[in-house]
mmCIF file of C-alpha atoms in Angstrom:
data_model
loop_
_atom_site.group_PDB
_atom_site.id
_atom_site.type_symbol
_atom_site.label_atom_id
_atom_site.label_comp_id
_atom_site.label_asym_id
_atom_site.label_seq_id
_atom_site.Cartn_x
_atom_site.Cartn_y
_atom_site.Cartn_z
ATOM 1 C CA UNK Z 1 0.000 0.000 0.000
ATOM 2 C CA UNK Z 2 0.836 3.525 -0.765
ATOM 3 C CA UNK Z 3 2.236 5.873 1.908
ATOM 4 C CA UNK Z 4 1.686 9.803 1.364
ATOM 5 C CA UNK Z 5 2.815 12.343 4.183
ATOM 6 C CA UNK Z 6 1.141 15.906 2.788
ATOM 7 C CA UNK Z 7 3.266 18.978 4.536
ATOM 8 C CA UNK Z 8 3.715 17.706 7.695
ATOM 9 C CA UNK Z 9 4.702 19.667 10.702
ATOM 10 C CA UNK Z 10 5.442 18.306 14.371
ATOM 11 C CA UNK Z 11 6.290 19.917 17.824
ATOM 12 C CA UNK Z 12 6.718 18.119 20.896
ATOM 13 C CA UNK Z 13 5.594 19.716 23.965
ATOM 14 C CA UNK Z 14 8.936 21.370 24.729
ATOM 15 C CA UNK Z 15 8.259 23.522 21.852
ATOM 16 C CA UNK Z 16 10.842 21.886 19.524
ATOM 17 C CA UNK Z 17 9.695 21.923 15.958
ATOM 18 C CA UNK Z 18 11.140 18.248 14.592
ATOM 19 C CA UNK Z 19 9.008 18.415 11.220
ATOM 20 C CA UNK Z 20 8.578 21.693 9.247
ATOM 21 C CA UNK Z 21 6.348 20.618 6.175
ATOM 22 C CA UNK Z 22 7.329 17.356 5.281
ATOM 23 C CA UNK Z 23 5.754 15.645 1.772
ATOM 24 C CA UNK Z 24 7.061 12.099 0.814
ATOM 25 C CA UNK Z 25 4.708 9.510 -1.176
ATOM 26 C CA UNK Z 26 6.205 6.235 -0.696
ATOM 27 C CA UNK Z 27 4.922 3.825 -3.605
ATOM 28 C CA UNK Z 28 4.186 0.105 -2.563
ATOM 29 C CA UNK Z 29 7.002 -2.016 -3.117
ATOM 30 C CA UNK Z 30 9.712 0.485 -2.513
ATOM 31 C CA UNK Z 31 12.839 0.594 -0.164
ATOM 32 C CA UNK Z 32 13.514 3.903 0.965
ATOM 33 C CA UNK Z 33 16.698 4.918 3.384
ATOM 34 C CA UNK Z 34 16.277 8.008 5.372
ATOM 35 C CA UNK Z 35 19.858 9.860 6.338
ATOM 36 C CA UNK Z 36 20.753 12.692 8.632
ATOM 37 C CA UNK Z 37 22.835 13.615 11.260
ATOM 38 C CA UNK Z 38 21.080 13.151 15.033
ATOM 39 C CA UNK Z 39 18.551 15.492 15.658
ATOM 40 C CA UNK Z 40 17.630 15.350 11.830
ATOM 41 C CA UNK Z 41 13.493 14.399 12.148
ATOM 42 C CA UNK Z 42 14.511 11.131 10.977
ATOM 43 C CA UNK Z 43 12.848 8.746 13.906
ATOM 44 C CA UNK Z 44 10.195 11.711 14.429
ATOM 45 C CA UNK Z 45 8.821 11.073 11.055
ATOM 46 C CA UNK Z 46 9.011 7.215 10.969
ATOM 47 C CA UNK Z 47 6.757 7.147 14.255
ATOM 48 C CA UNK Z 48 4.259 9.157 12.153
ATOM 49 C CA UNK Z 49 3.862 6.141 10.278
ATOM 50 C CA UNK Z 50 2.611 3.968 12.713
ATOM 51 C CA UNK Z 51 0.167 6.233 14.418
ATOM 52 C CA UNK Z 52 3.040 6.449 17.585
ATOM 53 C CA UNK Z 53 3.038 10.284 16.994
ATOM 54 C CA UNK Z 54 0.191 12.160 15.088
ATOM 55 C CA UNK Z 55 1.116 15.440 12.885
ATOM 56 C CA UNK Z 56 0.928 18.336 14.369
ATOM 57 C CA UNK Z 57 -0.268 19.995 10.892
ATOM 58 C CA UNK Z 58 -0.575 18.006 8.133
ATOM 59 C CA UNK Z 59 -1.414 14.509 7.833
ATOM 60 C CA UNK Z 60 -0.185 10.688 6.822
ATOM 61 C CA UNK Z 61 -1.942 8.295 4.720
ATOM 62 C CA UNK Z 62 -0.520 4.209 4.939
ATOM 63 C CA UNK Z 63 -2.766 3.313 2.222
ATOM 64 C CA UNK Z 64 -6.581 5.094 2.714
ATOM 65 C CA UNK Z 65 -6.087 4.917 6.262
ATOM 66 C CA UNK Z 66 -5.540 8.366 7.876
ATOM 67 C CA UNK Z 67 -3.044 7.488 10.958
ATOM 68 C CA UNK Z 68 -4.894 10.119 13.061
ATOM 69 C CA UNK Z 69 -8.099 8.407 12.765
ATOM 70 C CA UNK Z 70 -6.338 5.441 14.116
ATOM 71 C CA UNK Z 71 -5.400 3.544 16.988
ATOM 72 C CA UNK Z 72 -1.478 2.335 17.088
ATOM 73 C CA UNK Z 73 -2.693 -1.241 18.197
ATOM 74 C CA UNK Z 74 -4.736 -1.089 14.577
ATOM 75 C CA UNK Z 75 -1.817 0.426 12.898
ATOM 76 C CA UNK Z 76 0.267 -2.167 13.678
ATOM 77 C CA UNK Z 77 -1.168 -4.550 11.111
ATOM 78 C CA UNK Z 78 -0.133 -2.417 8.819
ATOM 79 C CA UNK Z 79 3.542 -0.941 9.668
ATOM 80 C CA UNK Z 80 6.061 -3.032 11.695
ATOM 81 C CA UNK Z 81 8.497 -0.865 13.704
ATOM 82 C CA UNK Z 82 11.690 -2.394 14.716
ATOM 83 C CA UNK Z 83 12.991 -0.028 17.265
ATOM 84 C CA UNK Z 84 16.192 1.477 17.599
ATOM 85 C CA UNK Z 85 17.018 -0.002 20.978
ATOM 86 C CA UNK Z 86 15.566 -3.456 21.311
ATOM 87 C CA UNK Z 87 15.088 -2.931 25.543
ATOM 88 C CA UNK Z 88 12.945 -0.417 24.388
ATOM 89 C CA UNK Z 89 10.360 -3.549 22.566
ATOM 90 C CA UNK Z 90 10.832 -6.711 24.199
ATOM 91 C CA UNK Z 91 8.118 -7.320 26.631
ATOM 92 C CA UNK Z 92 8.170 -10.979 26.556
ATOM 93 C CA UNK Z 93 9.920 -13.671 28.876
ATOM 94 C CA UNK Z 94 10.977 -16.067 26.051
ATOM 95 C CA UNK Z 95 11.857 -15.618 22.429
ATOM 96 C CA UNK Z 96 9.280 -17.457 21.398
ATOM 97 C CA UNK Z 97 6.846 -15.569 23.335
ATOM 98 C CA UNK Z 98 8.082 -12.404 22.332
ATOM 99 C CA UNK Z 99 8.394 -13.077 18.231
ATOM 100 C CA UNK Z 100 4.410 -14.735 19.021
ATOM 101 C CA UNK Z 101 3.397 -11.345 20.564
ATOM 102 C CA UNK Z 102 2.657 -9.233 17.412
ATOM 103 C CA UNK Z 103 0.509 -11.814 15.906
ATOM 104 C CA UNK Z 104 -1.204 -13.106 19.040
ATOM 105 C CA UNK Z 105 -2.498 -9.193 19.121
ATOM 106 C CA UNK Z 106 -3.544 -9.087 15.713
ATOM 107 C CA UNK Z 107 -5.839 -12.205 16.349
ATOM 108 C CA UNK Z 108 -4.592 -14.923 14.850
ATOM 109 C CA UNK Z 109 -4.787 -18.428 16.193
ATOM 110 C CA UNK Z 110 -2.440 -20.573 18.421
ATOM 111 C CA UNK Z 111 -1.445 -22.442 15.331
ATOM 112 C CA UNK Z 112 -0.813 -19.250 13.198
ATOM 113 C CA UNK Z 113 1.153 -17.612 15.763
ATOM 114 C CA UNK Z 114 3.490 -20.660 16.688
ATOM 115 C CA UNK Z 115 3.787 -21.014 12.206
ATOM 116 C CA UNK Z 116 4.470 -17.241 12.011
ATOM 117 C CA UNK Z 117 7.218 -16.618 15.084
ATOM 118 C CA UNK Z 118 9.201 -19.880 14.091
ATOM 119 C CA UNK Z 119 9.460 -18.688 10.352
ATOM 120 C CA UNK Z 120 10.339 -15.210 11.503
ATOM 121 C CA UNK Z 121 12.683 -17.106 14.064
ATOM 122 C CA UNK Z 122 14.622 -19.256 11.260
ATOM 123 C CA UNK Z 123 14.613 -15.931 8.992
ATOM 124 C CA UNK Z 124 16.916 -14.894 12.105
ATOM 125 C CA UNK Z 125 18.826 -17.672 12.706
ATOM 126 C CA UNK Z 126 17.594 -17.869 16.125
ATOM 127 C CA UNK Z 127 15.001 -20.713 16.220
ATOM 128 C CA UNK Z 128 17.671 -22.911 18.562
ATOM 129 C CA UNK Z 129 16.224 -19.703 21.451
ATOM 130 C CA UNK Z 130 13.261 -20.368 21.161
ATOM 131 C CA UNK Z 131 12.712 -21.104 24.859
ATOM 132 C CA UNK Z 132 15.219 -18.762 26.232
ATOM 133 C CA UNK Z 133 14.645 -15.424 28.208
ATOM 134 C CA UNK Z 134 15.814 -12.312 25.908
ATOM 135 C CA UNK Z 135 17.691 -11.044 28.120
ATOM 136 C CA UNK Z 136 19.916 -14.043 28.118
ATOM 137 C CA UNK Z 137 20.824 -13.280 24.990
ATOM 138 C CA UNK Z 138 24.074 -10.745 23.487
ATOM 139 C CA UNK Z 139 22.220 -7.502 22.787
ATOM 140 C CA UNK Z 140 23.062 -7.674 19.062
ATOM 141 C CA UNK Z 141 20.932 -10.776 19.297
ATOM 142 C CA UNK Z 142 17.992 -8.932 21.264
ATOM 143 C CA UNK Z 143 18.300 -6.841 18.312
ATOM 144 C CA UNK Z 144 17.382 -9.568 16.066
ATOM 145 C CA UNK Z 145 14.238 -10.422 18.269
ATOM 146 C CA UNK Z 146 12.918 -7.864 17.490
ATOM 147 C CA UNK Z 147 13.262 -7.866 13.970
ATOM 148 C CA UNK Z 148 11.726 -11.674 13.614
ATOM 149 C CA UNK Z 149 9.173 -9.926 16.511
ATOM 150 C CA UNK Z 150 7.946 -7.672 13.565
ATOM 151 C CA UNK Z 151 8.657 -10.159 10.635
ATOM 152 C CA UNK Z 152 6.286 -12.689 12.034
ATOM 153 C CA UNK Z 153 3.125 -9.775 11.787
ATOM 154 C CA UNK Z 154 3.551 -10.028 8.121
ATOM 155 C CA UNK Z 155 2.957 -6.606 8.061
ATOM 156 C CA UNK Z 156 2.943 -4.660 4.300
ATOM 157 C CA UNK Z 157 5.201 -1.917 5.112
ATOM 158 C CA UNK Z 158 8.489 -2.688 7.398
ATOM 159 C CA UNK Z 159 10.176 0.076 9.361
ATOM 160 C CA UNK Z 160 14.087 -0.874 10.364
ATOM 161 C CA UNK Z 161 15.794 1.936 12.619
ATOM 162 C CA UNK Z 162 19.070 1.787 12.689
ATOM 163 C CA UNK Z 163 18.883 -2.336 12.028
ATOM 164 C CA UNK Z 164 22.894 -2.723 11.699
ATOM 165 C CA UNK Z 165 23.673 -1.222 14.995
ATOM 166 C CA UNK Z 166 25.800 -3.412 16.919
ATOM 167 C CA UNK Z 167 25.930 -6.101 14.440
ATOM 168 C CA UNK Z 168 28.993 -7.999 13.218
ATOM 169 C CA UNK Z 169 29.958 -8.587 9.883
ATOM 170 C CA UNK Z 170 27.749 -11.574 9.292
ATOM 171 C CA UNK Z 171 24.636 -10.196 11.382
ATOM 172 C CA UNK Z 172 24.605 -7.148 9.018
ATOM 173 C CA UNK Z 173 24.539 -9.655 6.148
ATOM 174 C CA UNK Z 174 21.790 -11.467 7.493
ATOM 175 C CA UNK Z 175 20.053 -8.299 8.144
ATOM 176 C CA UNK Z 176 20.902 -7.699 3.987
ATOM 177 C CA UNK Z 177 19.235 -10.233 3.334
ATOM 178 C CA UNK Z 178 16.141 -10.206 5.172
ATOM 179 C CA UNK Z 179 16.013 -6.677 3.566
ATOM 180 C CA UNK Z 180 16.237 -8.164 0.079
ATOM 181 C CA UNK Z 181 13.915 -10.973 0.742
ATOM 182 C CA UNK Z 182 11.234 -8.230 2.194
ATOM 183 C CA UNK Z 183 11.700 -6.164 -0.979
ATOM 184 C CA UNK Z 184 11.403 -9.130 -3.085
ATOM 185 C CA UNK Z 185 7.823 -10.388 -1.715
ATOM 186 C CA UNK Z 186 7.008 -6.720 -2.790
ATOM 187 C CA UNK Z 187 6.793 -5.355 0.675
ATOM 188 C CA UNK Z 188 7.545 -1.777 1.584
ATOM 189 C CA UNK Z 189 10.749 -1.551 3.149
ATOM 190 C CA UNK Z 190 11.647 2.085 5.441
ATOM 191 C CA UNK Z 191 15.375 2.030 7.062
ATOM 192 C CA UNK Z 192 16.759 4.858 8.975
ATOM 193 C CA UNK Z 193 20.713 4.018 9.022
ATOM 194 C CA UNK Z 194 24.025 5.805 9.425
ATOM 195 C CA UNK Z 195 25.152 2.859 7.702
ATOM 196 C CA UNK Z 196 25.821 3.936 4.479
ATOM 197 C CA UNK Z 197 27.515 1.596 2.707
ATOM 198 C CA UNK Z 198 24.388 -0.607 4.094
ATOM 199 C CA UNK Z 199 22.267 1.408 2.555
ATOM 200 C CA UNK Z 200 24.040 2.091 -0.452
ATOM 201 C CA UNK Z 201 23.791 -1.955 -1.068
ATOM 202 C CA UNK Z 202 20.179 -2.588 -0.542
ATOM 203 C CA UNK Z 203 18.001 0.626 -0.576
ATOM 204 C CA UNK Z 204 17.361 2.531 -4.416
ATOM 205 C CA UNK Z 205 15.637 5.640 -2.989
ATOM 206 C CA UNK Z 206 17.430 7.540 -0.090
ATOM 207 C CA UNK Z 207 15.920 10.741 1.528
ATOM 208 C CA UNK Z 208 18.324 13.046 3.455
ATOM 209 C CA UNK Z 209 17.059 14.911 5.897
ATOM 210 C CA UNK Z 210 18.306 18.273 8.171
ATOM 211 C CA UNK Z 211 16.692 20.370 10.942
ATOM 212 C CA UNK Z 212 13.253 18.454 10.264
ATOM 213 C CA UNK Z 213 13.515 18.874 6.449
ATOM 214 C CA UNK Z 214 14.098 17.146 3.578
ATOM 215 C CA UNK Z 215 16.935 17.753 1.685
ATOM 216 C CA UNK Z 216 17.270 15.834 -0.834
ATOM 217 C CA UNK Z 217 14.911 12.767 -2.169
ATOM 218 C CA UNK Z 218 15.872 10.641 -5.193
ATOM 219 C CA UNK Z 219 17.770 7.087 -6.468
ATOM 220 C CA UNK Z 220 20.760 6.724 -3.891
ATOM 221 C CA UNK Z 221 23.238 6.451 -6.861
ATOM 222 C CA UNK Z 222 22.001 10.303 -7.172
ATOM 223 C CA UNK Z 223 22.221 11.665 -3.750
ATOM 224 C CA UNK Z 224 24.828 10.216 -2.558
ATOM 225 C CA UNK Z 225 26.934 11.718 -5.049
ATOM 226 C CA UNK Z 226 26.196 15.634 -3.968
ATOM 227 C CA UNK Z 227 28.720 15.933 -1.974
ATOM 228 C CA UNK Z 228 28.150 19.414 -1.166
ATOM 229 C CA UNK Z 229 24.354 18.248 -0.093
ATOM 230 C CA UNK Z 230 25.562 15.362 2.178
ATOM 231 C CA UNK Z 231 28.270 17.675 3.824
ATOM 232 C CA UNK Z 232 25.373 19.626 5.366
ATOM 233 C CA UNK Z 233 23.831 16.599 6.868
ATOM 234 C CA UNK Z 234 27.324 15.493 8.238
ATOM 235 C CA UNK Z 235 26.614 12.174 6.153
ATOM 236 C CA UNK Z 236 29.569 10.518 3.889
ATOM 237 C CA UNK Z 237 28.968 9.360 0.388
ATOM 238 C CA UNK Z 238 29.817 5.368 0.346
ATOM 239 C CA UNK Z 239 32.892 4.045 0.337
ATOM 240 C CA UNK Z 240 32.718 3.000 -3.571
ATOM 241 C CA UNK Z 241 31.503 6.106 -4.576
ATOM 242 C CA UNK Z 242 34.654 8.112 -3.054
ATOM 243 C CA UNK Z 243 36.503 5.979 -4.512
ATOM 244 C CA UNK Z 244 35.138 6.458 -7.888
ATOM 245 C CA UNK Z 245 35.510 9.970 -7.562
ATOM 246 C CA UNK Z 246 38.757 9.711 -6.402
ATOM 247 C CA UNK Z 247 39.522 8.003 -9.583
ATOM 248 C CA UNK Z 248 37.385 10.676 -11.693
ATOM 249 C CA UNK Z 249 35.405 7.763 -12.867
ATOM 250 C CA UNK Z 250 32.229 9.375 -15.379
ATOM 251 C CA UNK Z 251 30.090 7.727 -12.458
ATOM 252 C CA UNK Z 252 30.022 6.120 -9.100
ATOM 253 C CA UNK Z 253 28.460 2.639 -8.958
ATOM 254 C CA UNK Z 254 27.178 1.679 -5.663
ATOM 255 C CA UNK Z 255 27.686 -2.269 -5.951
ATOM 256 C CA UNK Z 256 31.571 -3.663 -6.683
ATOM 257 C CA UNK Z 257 30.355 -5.316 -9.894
ATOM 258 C CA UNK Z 258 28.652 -1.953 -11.026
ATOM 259 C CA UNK Z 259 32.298 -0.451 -9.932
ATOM 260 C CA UNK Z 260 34.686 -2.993 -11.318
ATOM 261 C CA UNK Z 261 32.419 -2.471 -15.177
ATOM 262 C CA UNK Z 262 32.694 1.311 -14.629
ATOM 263 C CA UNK Z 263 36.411 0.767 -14.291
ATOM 264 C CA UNK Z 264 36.947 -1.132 -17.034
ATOM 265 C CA UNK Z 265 34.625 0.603 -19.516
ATOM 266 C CA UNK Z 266 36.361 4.271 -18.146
ATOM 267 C CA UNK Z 267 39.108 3.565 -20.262
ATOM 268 C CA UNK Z 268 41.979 5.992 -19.315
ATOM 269 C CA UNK Z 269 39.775 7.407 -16.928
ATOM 270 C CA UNK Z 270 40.622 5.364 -14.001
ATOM 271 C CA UNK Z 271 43.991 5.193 -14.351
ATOM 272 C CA UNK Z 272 44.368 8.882 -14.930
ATOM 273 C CA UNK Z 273 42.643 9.275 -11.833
ATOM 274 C CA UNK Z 274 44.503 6.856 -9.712
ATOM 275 C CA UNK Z 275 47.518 8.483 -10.859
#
């Protein structure tokens, strides 16, 4: 489903303004990165999405459901929100109980819910904790909980903030992957990351964002090479794009097969740069 956010403004009761007219549509399908230094509106605006905060001005459609005409327990079958801290979502005293939680809310039966947390579970690679108490567990695994505690709602749109935090090498693969696999059942996939090269890999649209504002809104391969624009947000372009402007490559590939092509169709171009 379609997501639209029409000039949408938000203050918090201290009086800071986080959103100053914010318009996105988000088509169905998509997978959309959202950038900015702390204190950008990022996490403000993703909790507009799930009914968690309502606009202060403005409003947000998540298909032709207005979120301020809804409750976040109904919301919730709609957008999953993997939180930026796991402490701040588990609620549960087992895994299994935890990863059952979303869909036990949302109705379905004892069957459904055990099918639906051990699939999100084995998506995880945590299926062997089923039993065990969260809290048991390494936080970077707590981290996953979470994400399999959203997977198993089989929600259409999937919010990830800040999803590599405090993973190794081969949990942000997995996390890659589970991204890809999301985007490939056509689901609606929504990451806020300072991850860019994490980013740069699985997400085609980026937004960047500053002082509740969006910057800058387009394919990543496009922002992320305005330098100027990504200086502003204190956000650095990804590692193979600095290098293919080091090299004063005609353009910067985000993947290293996309690079290693460039390279070799750039002629003298490369090697004049490198030099």
């Amino acid at each position: 489903m379609n997501i639209v956010i029409e000039d949408v403004t938000f203050t918090y009761p201290s009086g800071t303004h986080a959103l100053r007219g914010v318009t996105l549509r988000l088509d169905a399908g998509e997978a959309v990165a959202i950038v900015g230094e702390n204190g950008a509106g990022k996490t403000t605006l993703v909790k507009h999405l799930n009914g968690l905060l309502k606009p202060t001005t403005g409003r947000v459609l998540i298909g032709d459901w207005d979120t301020r005409e809804h409750t976040v327990a109904r919301m919730a079958a709609r957008v999953g929100y993997v939180f930026q801290n796991p402490d701040d979502q588990i609620v549960e005293r087992s895994v299994g109980e935890e990863v059952a939680f979303g869909p036990r809310h949302l109705g379905r039966t004892p069957a459904e819910q055990a099918a639906d947390a051990t699939a999100a579970l084995e998506m995880v690679e945590l299926v062997e904790h089923t039993k065990t108490h969260p809290y048991d567990l390494t936080a970077a695994q707590r981290k996953l909980v979470t994400l399999a505690s959203v997977l198993a709602m089989r929600t259409p749109v999937v919010i990830f903030d800040e999803p590599t935090m405090g993973q190794d090498a081969r949990g942000v693969a997995l996390i890659g992957r589970i991204v890809d696999g999301l985007k490939a059942e056509g689901r609606t996939v929504i990451t806020i990351t300072h991850d860019i090269d994490f980013c740069a890999a699985h997400f085609g649209r980026v937004v960047a964002m500053a002082d509740g504002q969006v910057l800058a809104d387009g394919p990543a391969a496009d922002v992320f090479t305005r330098a100027d624009l990504l200086a502003t947000t204190n956000v650095e372009p990804p590692q193979l794009v600095r290098l293919a402007q080091a090299l004063a490559l005609p353009r910067a590939p985000l993947t290293v097969e996309g690079f290693v092509e460039t390279l070799k169709g750039s002629g003298g171009a490369g090697e004049q740069g490198s030099k």
